[in-house]
Short mmCIF file of C-alpha atoms in Angstrom, two decimals:
data_model
loop_
_atom_site.label_atom_id
_atom_site.label_comp_id
_atom_site.label_asym_id
_atom_site.label_seq_id
_atom_site.Cartn_x
_atom_site.Cartn_y
_atom_site.Cartn_z
CA MET A 1 -84.94 121.34 -32.85
CA VAL A 2 -85.66 124.82 -31.54
CA LYS A 3 -86.65 125.17 -27.89
CA THR A 4 -88.70 127.97 -26.51
CA LEU A 5 -87.46 129.87 -23.49
CA GLU A 6 -90.12 128.18 -21.35
CA GLN A 7 -88.98 124.67 -22.39
CA THR A 8 -85.36 125.55 -21.69
CA LEU A 9 -86.18 126.80 -18.19
CA LYS A 10 -88.08 123.58 -17.43
CA ASP A 11 -85.14 121.46 -18.63
CA ASP A 12 -82.63 123.47 -16.59
CA SER A 13 -84.66 123.19 -13.41
CA LYS A 14 -84.61 119.36 -13.66
CA ARG A 15 -80.82 119.24 -13.45
CA LEU A 16 -79.17 118.85 -10.08
CA LYS A 17 -76.58 121.58 -9.67
CA VAL A 18 -73.96 120.68 -7.08
CA PRO A 19 -71.62 123.48 -5.95
CA THR A 20 -67.99 122.81 -6.86
CA ASN A 21 -66.76 123.06 -3.27
CA ILE A 22 -68.83 120.01 -2.19
CA ARG A 23 -68.88 118.19 -5.53
CA PRO A 24 -67.15 114.80 -5.02
CA TYR A 25 -65.32 115.01 -8.34
CA ASP A 26 -63.35 117.40 -10.51
CA ILE A 27 -63.17 117.55 -14.29
CA GLY A 28 -59.95 116.81 -16.16
CA TYR A 29 -58.96 116.32 -19.78
CA ARG A 30 -56.83 113.69 -21.50
CA VAL A 31 -55.65 113.12 -25.07
CA VAL A 32 -56.65 109.83 -26.71
CA SER A 33 -55.40 108.34 -29.99
CA GLN A 34 -57.66 107.07 -32.77
CA ASN A 35 -57.19 103.54 -31.37
CA GLY A 36 -58.35 104.57 -27.91
CA ASN A 37 -54.92 104.64 -26.26
CA VAL A 38 -54.37 107.37 -23.68
CA PHE A 39 -51.27 109.52 -24.18
CA ALA A 40 -49.14 110.21 -21.11
CA LEU A 41 -46.04 112.27 -20.44
CA ARG A 42 -42.77 110.68 -19.36
CA ASN A 43 -43.53 111.54 -15.74
CA GLY A 44 -46.84 109.63 -15.98
CA ALA A 45 -49.19 112.62 -16.20
CA SER A 46 -52.15 111.92 -18.46
CA VAL A 47 -54.92 114.14 -17.04
CA PHE A 48 -54.74 117.92 -17.34
CA TYR A 49 -56.70 120.88 -16.00
CA LEU A 50 -57.58 122.40 -19.42
CA PRO A 51 -58.13 120.84 -22.87
CA SER A 52 -55.63 123.23 -24.47
CA GLU A 53 -53.06 122.37 -21.78
CA ALA A 54 -53.51 118.65 -22.54
CA GLU A 55 -53.05 119.14 -26.29
CA GLU A 56 -50.01 121.39 -25.87
CA ALA A 57 -48.23 119.09 -23.39
CA ILE A 58 -48.79 115.96 -25.50
CA ARG A 59 -47.83 117.76 -28.73
CA ARG A 60 -44.62 119.02 -27.11
CA GLU A 61 -43.74 115.61 -25.60
CA PHE A 62 -44.40 113.46 -28.66
CA GLY A 63 -43.29 116.08 -31.21
CA LYS A 64 -39.71 115.82 -29.88
CA ASP A 65 -39.35 112.16 -30.87
CA ASP A 66 -41.64 112.14 -33.91
CA PRO A 67 -41.63 115.30 -36.06
CA ASN A 68 -44.60 113.91 -38.03
CA PHE A 69 -46.78 113.59 -34.91
CA ASP A 70 -50.16 115.21 -35.64
CA ILE A 71 -52.22 116.16 -32.59
CA GLY A 72 -55.17 116.81 -34.94
CA LYS A 73 -55.66 113.05 -35.35
CA CYS A 74 -56.18 112.69 -31.60
CA ARG A 75 -59.18 113.69 -29.55
CA VAL A 76 -59.49 115.29 -26.13
CA GLU A 77 -61.79 113.54 -23.66
CA GLU A 78 -63.33 114.94 -20.52
CA VAL A 79 -62.86 112.70 -17.48
CA ALA A 80 -64.10 112.81 -13.91
CA ILE A 81 -61.48 112.74 -11.17
CA VAL A 82 -63.21 111.29 -8.13
CA ASN A 83 -62.13 112.40 -4.66
CA PHE A 84 -63.24 109.44 -2.54
CA LYS A 85 -63.05 111.36 0.74
CA LYS A 86 -65.40 114.04 -0.63
CA LEU A 87 -67.64 111.35 -2.14
CA LYS A 88 -67.92 109.55 1.21
CA ASN A 89 -68.75 112.83 3.01
CA PHE A 90 -71.27 113.75 0.28
CA LEU A 91 -73.06 110.38 0.57
CA GLN A 92 -73.12 110.57 4.37
CA GLU A 93 -74.75 114.01 4.19
CA ILE A 94 -77.40 112.71 1.81
CA GLU A 95 -78.21 109.73 4.06
CA SER A 96 -78.66 111.89 7.16
#
């Protein structure tokens, strides 16, 4: 479907854009197997700042033990990291 510029502007104006400094969550990335299992490093880290960072860390960690490990069979998911203190402050501001 092709949208006209006017339709796109209408769609964009409907979205709520929250500035990142008051947004009650951050975005992170994790690597998930075909079965839905989340990969984690030995130190327990499973969420990374960038998708490429997630792939590289998991490939490096699991490639040591299994030379046949193929990161291409896995997928990178975007996850929300909720900061409950910010969320509470955000909701209190909305109520008042």
